[in-house]
Coordinates of C-alpha atoms and ligand atoms in Angstrom, one line a residue:
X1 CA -9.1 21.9 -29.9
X2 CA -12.9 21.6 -31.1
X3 CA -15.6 22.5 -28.4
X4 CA -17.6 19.7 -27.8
X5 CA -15.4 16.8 -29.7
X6 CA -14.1 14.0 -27.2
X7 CA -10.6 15.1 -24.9
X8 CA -8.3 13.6 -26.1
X9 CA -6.1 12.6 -23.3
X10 CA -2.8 10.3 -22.8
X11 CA -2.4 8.8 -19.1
X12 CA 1.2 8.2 -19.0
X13 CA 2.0 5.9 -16.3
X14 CA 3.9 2.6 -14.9
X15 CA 1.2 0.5 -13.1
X16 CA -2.4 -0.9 -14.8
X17 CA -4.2 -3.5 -13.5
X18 CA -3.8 -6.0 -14.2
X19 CA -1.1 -6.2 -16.3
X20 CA 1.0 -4.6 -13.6
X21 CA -0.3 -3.4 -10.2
X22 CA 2.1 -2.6 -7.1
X23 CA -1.0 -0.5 -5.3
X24 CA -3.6 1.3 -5.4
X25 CA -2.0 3.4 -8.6
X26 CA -2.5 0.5 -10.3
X27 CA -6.3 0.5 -9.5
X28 CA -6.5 3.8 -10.4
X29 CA -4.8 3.3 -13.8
X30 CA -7.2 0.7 -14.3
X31 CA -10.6 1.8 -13.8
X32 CA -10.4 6.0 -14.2
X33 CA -9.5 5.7 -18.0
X34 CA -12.1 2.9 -18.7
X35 CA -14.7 5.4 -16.7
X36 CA -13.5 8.2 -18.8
X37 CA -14.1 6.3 -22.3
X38 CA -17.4 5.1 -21.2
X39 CA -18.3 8.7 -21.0
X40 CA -17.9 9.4 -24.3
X41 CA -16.6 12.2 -23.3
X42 CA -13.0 11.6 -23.4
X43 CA -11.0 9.6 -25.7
X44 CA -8.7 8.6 -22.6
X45 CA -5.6 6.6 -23.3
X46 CA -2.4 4.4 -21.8
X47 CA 1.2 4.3 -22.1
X48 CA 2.9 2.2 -20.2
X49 CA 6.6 0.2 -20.1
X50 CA 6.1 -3.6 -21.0
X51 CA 7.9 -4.9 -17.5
X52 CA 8.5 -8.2 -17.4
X53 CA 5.2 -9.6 -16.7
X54 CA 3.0 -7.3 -18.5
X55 CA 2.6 -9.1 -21.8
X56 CA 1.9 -12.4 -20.3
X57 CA -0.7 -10.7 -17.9
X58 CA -2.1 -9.5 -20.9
X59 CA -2.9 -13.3 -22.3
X60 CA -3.8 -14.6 -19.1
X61 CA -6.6 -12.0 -18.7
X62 CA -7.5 -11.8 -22.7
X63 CA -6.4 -8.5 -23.7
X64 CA -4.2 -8.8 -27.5
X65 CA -1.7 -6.6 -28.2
X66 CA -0.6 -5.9 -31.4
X67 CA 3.2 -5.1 -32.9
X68 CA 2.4 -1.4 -34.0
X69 CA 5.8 -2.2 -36.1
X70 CA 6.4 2.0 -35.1
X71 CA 9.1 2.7 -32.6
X72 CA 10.1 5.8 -30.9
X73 CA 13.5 7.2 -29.9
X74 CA 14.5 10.3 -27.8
X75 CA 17.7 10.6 -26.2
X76 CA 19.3 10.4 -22.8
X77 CA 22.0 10.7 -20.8
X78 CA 24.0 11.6 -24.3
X79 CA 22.7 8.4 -26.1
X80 CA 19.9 7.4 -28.6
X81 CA 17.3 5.1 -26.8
X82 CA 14.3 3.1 -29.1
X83 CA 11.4 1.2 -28.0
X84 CA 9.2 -0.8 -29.9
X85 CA 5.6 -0.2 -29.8
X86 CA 2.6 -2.6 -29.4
X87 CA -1.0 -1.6 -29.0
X88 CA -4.0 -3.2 -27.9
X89 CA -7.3 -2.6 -26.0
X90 CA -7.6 -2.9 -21.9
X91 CA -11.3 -3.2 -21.0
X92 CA -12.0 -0.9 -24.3
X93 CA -8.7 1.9 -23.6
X94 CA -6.3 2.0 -26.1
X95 CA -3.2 0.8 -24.0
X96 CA 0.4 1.6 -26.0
X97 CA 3.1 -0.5 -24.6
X98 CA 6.9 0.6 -24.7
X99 CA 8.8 -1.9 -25.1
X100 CA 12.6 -1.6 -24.3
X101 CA 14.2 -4.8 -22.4
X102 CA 17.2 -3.0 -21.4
X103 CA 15.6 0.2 -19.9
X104 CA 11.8 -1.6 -18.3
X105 CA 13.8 -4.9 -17.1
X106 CA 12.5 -4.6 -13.2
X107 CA 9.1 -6.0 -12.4
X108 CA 8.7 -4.2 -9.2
X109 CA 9.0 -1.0 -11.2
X110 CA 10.6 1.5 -8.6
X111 CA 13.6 1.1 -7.6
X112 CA 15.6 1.7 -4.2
X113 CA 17.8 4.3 -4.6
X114 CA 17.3 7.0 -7.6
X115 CA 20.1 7.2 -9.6
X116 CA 21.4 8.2 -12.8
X117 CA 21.0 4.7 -14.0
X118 CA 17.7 3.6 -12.4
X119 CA 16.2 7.3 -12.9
X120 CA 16.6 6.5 -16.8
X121 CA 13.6 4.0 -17.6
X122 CA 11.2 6.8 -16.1
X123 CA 12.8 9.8 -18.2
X124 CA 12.6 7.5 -21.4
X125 CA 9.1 6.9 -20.3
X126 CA 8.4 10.6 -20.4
X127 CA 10.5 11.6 -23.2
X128 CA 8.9 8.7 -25.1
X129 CA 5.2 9.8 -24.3
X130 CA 6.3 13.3 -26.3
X131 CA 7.6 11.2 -29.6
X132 CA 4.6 9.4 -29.2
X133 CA 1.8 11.4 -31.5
X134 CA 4.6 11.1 -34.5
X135 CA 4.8 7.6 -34.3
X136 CA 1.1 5.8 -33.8
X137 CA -0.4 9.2 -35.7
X138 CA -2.7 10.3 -32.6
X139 CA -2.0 13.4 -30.8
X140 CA -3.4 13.8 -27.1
X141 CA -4.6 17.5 -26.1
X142 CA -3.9 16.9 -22.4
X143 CA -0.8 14.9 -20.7
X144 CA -2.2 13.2 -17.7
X145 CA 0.6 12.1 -15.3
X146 CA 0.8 10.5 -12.1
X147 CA 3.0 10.9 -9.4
X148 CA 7.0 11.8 -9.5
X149 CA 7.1 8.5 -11.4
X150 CA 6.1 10.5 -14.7
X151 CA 6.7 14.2 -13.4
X152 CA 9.5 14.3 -15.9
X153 CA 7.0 15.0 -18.8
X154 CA 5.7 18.4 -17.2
X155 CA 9.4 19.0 -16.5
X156 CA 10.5 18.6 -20.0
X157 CA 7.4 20.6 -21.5
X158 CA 9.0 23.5 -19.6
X159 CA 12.3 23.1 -19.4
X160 CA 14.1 20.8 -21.8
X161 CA 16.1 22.6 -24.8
X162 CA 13.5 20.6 -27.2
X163 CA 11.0 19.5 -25.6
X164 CA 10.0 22.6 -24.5
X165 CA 9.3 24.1 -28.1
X166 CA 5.9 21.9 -28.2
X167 CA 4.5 22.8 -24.8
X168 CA 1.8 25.1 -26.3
X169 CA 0.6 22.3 -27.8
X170 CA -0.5 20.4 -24.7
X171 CA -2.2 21.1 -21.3
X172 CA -0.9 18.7 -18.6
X173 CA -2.7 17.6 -15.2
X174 CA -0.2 15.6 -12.7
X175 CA -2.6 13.9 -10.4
X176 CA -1.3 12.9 -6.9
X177 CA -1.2 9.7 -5.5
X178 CA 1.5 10.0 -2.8
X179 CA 3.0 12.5 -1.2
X180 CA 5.3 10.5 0.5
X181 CA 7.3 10.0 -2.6
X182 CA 8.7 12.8 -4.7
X183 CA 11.8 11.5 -6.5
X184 CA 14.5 13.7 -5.0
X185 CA 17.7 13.3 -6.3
X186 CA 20.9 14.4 -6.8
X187 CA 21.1 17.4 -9.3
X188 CA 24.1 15.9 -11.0
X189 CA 22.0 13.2 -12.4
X190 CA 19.7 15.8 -14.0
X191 CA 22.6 17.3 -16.2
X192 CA 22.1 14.1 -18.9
X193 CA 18.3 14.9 -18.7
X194 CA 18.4 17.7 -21.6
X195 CA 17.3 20.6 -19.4
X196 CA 18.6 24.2 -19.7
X197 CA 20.2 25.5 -16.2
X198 CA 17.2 27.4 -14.9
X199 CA 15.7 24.2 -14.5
X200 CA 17.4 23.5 -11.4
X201 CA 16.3 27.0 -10.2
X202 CA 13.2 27.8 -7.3
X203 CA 11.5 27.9 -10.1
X204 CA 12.2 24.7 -10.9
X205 CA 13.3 21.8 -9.4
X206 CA 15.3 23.1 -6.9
X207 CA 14.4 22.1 -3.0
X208 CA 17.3 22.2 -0.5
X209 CA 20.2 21.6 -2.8
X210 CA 18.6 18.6 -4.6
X211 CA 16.4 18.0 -7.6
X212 CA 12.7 17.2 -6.8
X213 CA 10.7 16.0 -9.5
X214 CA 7.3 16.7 -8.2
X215 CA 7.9 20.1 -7.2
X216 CA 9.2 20.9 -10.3
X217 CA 6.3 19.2 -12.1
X218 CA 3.7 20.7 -9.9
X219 CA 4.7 24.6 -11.2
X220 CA 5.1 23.4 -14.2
X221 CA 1.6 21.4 -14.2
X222 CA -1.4 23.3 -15.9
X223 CA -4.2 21.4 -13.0
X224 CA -2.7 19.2 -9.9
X225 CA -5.6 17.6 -8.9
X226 CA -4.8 14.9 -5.3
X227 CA -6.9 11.6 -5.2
X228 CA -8.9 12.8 -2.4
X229 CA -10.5 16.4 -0.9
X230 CA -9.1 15.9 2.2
X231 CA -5.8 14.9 0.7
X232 CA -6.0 18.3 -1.1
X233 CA -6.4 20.2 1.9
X234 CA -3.3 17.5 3.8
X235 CA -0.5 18.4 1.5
X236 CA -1.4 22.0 2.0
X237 CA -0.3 21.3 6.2
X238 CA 3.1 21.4 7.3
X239 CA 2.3 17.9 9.0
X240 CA 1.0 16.5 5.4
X241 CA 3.4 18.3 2.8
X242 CA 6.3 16.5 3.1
X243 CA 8.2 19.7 2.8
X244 CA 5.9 21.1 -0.1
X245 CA 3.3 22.5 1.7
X246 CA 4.0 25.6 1.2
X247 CA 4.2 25.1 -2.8
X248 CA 0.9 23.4 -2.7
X249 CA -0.7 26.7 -0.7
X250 CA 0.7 28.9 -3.2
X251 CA -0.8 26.5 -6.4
X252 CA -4.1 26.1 -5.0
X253 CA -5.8 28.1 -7.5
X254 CA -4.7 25.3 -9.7
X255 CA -5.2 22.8 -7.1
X256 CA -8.1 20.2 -6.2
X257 CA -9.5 16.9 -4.8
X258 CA -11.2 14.1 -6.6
X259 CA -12.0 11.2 -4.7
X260 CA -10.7 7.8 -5.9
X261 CA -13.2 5.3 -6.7
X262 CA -13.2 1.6 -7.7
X263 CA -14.5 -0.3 -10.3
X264 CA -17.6 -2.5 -9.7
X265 CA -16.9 -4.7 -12.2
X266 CA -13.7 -6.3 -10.5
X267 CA -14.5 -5.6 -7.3
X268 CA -18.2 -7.1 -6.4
X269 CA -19.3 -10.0 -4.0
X270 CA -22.3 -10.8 -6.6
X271 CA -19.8 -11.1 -9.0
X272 CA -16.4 -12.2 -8.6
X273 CA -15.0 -15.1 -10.3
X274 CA -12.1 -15.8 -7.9
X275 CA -15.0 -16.3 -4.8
X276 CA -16.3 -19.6 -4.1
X277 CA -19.8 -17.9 -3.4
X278 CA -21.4 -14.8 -4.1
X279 CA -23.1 -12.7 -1.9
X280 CA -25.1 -8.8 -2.5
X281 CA -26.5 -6.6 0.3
X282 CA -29.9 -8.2 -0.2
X283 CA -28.4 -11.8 0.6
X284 CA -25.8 -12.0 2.5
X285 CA -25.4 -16.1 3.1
X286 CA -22.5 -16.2 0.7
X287 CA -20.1 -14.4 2.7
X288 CA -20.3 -17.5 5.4
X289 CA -18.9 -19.9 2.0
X290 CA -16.0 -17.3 1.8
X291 CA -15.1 -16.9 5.7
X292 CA -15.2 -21.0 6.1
X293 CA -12.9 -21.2 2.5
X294 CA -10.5 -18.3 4.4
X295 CA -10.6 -20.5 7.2
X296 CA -9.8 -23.6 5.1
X297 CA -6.7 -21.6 4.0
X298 CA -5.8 -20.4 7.1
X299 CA -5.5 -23.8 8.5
X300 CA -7.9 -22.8 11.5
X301 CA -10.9 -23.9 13.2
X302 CA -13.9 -21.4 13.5
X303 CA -15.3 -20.5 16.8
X304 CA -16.9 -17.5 15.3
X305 CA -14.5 -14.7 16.4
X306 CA -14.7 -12.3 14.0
X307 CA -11.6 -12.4 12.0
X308 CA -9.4 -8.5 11.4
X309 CA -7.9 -8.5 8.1
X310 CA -4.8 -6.2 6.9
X311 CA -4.2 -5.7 2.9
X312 CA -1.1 -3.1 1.8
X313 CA 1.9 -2.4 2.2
X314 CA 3.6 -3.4 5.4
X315 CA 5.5 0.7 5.8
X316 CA 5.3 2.7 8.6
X317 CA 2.6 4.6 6.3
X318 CA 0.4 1.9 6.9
X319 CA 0.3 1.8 10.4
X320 CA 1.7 -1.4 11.0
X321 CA 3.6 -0.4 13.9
X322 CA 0.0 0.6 16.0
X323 CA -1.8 -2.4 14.8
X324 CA 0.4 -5.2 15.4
X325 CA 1.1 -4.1 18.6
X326 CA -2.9 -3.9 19.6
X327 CA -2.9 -7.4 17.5
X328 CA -0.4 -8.9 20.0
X329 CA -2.7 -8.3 23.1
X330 CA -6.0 -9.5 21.1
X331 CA -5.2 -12.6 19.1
X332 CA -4.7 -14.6 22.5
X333 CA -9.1 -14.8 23.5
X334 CA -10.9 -12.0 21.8
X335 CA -10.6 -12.1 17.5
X336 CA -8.2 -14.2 14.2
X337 CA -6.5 -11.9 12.1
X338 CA -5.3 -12.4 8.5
X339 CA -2.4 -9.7 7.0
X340 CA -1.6 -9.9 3.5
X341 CA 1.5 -7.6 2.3
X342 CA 4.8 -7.6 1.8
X343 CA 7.2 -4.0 2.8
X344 CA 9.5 -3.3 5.9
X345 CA 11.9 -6.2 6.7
X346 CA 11.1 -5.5 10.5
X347 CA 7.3 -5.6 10.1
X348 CA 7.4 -9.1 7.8
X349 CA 9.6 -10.2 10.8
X350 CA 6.8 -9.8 12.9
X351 CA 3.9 -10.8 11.6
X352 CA 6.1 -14.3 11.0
X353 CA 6.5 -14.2 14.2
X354 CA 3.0 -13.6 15.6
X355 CA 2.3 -16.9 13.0
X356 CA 4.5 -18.4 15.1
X357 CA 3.3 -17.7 18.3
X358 CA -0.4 -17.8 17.4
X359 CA -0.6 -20.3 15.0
X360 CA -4.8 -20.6 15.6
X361 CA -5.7 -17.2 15.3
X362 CA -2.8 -15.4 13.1
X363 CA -2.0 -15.7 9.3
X364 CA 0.5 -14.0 7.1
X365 CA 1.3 -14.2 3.6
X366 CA 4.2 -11.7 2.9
X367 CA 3.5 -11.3 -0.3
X368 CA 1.6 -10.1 -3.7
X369 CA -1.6 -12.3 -4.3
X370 CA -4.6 -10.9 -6.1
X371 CA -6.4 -14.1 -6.0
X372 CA -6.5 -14.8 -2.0
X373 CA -6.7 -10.7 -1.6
X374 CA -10.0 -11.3 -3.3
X375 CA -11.3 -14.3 -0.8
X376 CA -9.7 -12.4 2.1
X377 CA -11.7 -9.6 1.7
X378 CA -14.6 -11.6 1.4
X379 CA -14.1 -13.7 4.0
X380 CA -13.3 -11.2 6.5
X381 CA -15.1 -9.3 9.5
X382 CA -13.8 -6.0 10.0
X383 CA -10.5 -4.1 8.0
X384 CA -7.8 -2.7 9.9
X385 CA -6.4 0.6 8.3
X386 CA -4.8 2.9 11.1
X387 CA -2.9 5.1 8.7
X388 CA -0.5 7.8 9.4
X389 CA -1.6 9.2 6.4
X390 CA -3.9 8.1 3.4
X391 CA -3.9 10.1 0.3
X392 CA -7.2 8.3 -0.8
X393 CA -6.6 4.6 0.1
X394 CA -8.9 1.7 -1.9
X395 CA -8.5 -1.5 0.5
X396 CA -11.7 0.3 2.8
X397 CA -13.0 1.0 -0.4
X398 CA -13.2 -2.5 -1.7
X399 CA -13.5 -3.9 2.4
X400 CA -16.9 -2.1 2.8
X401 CA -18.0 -3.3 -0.6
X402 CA -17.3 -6.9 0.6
X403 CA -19.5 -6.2 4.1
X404 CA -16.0 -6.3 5.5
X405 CA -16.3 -3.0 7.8
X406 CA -13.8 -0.9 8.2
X407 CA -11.7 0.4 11.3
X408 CA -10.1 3.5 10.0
X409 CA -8.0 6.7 11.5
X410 CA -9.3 10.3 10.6
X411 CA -7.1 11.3 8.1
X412 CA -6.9 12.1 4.0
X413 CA -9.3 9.3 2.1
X414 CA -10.0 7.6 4.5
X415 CA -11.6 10.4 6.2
X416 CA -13.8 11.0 3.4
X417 CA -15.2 7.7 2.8
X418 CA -15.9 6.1 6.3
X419 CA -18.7 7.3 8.6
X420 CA -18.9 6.2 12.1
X421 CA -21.3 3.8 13.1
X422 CA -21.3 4.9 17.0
X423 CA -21.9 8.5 16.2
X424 CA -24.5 7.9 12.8
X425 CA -27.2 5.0 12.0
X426 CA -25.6 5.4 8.5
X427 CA -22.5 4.6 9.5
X428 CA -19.8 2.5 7.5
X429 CA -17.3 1.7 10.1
X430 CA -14.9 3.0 12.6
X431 CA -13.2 5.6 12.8
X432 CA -10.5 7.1 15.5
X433 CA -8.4 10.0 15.9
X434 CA -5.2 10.1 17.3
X435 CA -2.3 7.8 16.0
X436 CA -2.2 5.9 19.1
X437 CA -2.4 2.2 20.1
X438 CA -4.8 3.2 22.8
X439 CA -7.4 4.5 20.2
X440 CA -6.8 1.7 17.9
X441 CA -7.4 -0.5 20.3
X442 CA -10.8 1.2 21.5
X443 CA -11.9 1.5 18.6
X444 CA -11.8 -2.4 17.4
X445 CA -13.2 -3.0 20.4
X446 CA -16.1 -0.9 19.2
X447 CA -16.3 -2.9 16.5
X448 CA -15.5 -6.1 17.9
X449 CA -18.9 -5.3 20.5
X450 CA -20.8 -4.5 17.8
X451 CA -20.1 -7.6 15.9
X452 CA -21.2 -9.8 18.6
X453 CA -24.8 -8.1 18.5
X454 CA -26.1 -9.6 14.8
X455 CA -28.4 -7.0 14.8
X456 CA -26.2 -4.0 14.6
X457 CA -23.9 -5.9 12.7
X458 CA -26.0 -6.8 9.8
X459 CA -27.0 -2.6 9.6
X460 CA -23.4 -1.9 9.3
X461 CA -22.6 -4.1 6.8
X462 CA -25.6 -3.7 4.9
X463 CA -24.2 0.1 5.3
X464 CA -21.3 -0.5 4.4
X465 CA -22.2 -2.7 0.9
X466 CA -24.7 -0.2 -0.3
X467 CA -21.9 2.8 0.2
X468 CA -21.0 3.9 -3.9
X469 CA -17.7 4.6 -4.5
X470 CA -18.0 4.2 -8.0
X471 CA -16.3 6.1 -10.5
X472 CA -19.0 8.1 -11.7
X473 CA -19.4 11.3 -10.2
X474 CA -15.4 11.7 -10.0
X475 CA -15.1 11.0 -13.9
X476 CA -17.5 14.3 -14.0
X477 CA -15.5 16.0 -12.0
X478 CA -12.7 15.1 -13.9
X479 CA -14.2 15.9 -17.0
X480 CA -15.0 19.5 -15.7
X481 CA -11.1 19.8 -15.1
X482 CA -10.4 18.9 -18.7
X483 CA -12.8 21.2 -19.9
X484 CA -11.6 24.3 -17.9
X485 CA -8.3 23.2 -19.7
X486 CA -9.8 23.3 -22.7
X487 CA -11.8 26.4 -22.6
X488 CA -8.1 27.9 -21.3
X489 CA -9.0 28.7 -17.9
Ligands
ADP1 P1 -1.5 2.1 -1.7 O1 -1.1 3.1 -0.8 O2 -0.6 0.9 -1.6 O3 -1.8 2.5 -3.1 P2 -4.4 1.5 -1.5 O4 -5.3 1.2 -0.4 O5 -4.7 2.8 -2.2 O6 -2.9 1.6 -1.0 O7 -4.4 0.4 -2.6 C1 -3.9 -0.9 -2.4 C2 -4.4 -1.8 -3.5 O8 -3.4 -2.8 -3.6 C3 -5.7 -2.5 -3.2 O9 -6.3 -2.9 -4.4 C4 -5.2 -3.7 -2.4 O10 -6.2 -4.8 -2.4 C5 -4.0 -4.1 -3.2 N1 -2.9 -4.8 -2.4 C6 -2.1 -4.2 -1.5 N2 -1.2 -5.2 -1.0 C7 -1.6 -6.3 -1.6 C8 -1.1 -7.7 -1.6 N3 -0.1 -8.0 -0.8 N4 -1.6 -8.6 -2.3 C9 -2.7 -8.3 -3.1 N5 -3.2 -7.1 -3.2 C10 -2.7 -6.1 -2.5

């Protein structure tokens, strides 16, 4: 590696807005790498599976992708697997695409149960990420891989019989969206994977009898760096390690927190194309055309009541359990609500029934839809997001920067990127501390006062636009972690 030359880094990885996005990973994949180029500082880089899906999001938002007329092939569960490979630029970052119909067939990307045939597409992924540099004639210094979804790259560096001869040649960071999910399987499954015994050791993979990606990847990782610093310090509890916090404490030299950020260019009232008016800090009128369009959609008639939104995934994660239950009591006099995700078969069974019950001031859409997530967060009052847990979390993000304040519970990102309007002048939103419906409930109620007093209202939101989550003081930060790599700290 040359001092001073660009990084050259590979993000290997299955979502990118917005050719496929599922979360907030997706976000991620789509604004980081863009943030790193722009640097100049890092030649930053994407592979990804071509789902079903991706191509044609490709031509409906403009990007061209190219037949490379290069393949690569590695091998798995004792057979010869080949994708094609297409390139093309994604808001200026090389993107490769993989394509493979037989392995990448499943638009929503992870599957139910992990097993030796649905575990597959993500090993190819991996192995296919180590044939790239022969094939399209660029070589990445540092393997950047998110979540157990591509922890099977650090995994073969160390341990597979071939794979493992090359891992001098690259430094890999796993970055850590999730805790929540580690891809534990059965060790059986691992046998077709290539790997030499020890890798289902304690060493290794091993945790209670069964293979777990992550772990394995995070001793085999040369920087673990979690989207948030108080996720960093989470994972480290017994209450936030989902069983690893113990391997976290003993990586932390290795270990740190970089807050997410989001990418102004998608997501800002002044300038989004899927609003039917814009709106900025300095003039707010705009946001009145968006709520009365919501309302349009919602089939309602405004009264004023501020109007709670929800946007994720309906999991216990989420703290859907909490909030519809405070919903329940409110949505008959005090506030509308408007909850947009798609998860739990229980929860979707309830908000269609609160639709049901409260027709005027409750609407659902269990489902994926960028285009009225965009005019819902716009159109909104105040965001409900009373996690459990939050590694970083992006929906209070973007809420805030839509003068959509947020109602939040102390813990991981959301922690670091909400202040308290009751307890600071500054303050961005609410916040509250046990996982409780009773402090839920207070603390909309905070909100919901301080709504009806224009004046207080208008210095929170203003607050709450002008807060900068942008991406660049974590790309720096970022930037400082490749360079340790480099200089072989
Ligand atoms: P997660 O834990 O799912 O990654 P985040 O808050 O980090 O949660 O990111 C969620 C991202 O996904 C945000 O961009 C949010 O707007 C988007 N999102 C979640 N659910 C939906 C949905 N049903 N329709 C449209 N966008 C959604």
């Amino acid at each position: 590696m040359t001092i001073g030359s660009p990084h050259k880094v590979l993000h290997v990885a299955v979502e990118l807005a917005p050719l496929v996005k599922l979360g907030g990973l997706g976000d991620v994949l789509g604004s980081l790498p863009k943030s790193l180029v722009r640097s100049g500082k890092v030649d930053a880089r994407i592979l990804l599976p071509a789902y079903p899906g991706v191509l044609e999001n490709a031509e409906k938002y403009g990007y061209k992708f190219k037949r490379t007329g290069v393949s690569v092939s590695a091998a798995v569960n004792w057979r010869a697997w080949s994708a094609s490979v297409l390139e093309g630029k994604v808001e200026g970052v090389t993107v490769y695409l993989l394509e493979q119909p037989e392995l990448f067939s499943d638009p929503h990307v992870y599957p139910n149960d992990l097993n030796a045939e649905t575990m597959l597409p993500f090993v190819f992924l991996c192995y296919a990420a180590l044939e790239l540099p022969k094939a399209v004639g660029w070589t990445p210094e540092i393997y950047h891989v998110h979540d157990w979804s591509t922890a099977i790259l650090p995994l073969a560096l160390r341990w597979h019989r071939y794979y493992r001869s090359m891992a001098e040649q690259f430094d890999v960071v796993l970055m850590l969206h999730n805790l929540a999910h580690q891809g534990l399987v059965d060790p059986a499954i691992v046998d077709g994977w290539g790997f030499v015994p020890e890798a289902f050791s304690i060493d290794g993979m091993e945790f209670y009898g069964r293979a777990n990606l992550l772990k394995g990847a995070a001793l085999a990782s040369d920087s673990i760096i979690a989207v948030s610093p108080h996720y960093s310090w989470d994972i480290q509890t017994f209450d936030g390690g989902f069983g690893l916090h113990g391997v976290f404490s003993m990586l932390r030299a290795k270990l740190s927190g970089i807050l997410n950020g989001i990418d102004y260019d998608i997501w800002s009232p002044a300038t989004d194309k899927m609003l039917p008016a814009h709106f900025s800090s300095e003039d707010q009128a705009g946001k009145a055309v968006c709520r009365a369009k919501l309302i349009e959609r919602c089939g309602w008639q405004d009264d004023g009541k501020p109007i709670l939104l929800f946007i994720g995934r309906l999991v216990m994660q989420k703290g859907v359990d909490i909030m519809l239950r405070v919903l329940e009591t409110k949505l008959g006099d005090s506030c509308r609500a408007v909850v947009i995700g798609s998860g739990a078969q229980e929860y979707e069974a309830w908000t269609e029934h609160l639709q049901r019950v409260f027709p005027q001031t409750f609407s659902c859409l269990n489902g994926f839809d960028e285009e009225f997530a965009h005019l819902a967060y716009a159109g909104s009052d105040i965001l409900i997001m009373p996690s459990l847990f939050e590694p970083c979390g992006l929906s209070q993000i973007i809420a805030m920067s839509y003068g959509t304040v947020p109602v939040v519970r102390n813990t991981g990102g959301l922690a670091d990127t909400v202040i308290d309007f009751d307890g600071s002048p500054d303050g961005t939103g609410f916040i509250f501390s046990d996982y409780s419906t009773f402090e839920l409930e207070h603390a909309i109620n905070r909100a919901i006062g301080a709504y009806w007093d224009k004046d207080r209202w208008k210095v929170v939101m203003t607050n709450a636009m002008r807060a900068n989550f942008s991406w660049d003081q974590s790309t720096k930060a970022y930037i400082s972690v490749y360079d340790r790599l480099k200089a072989g700290d």
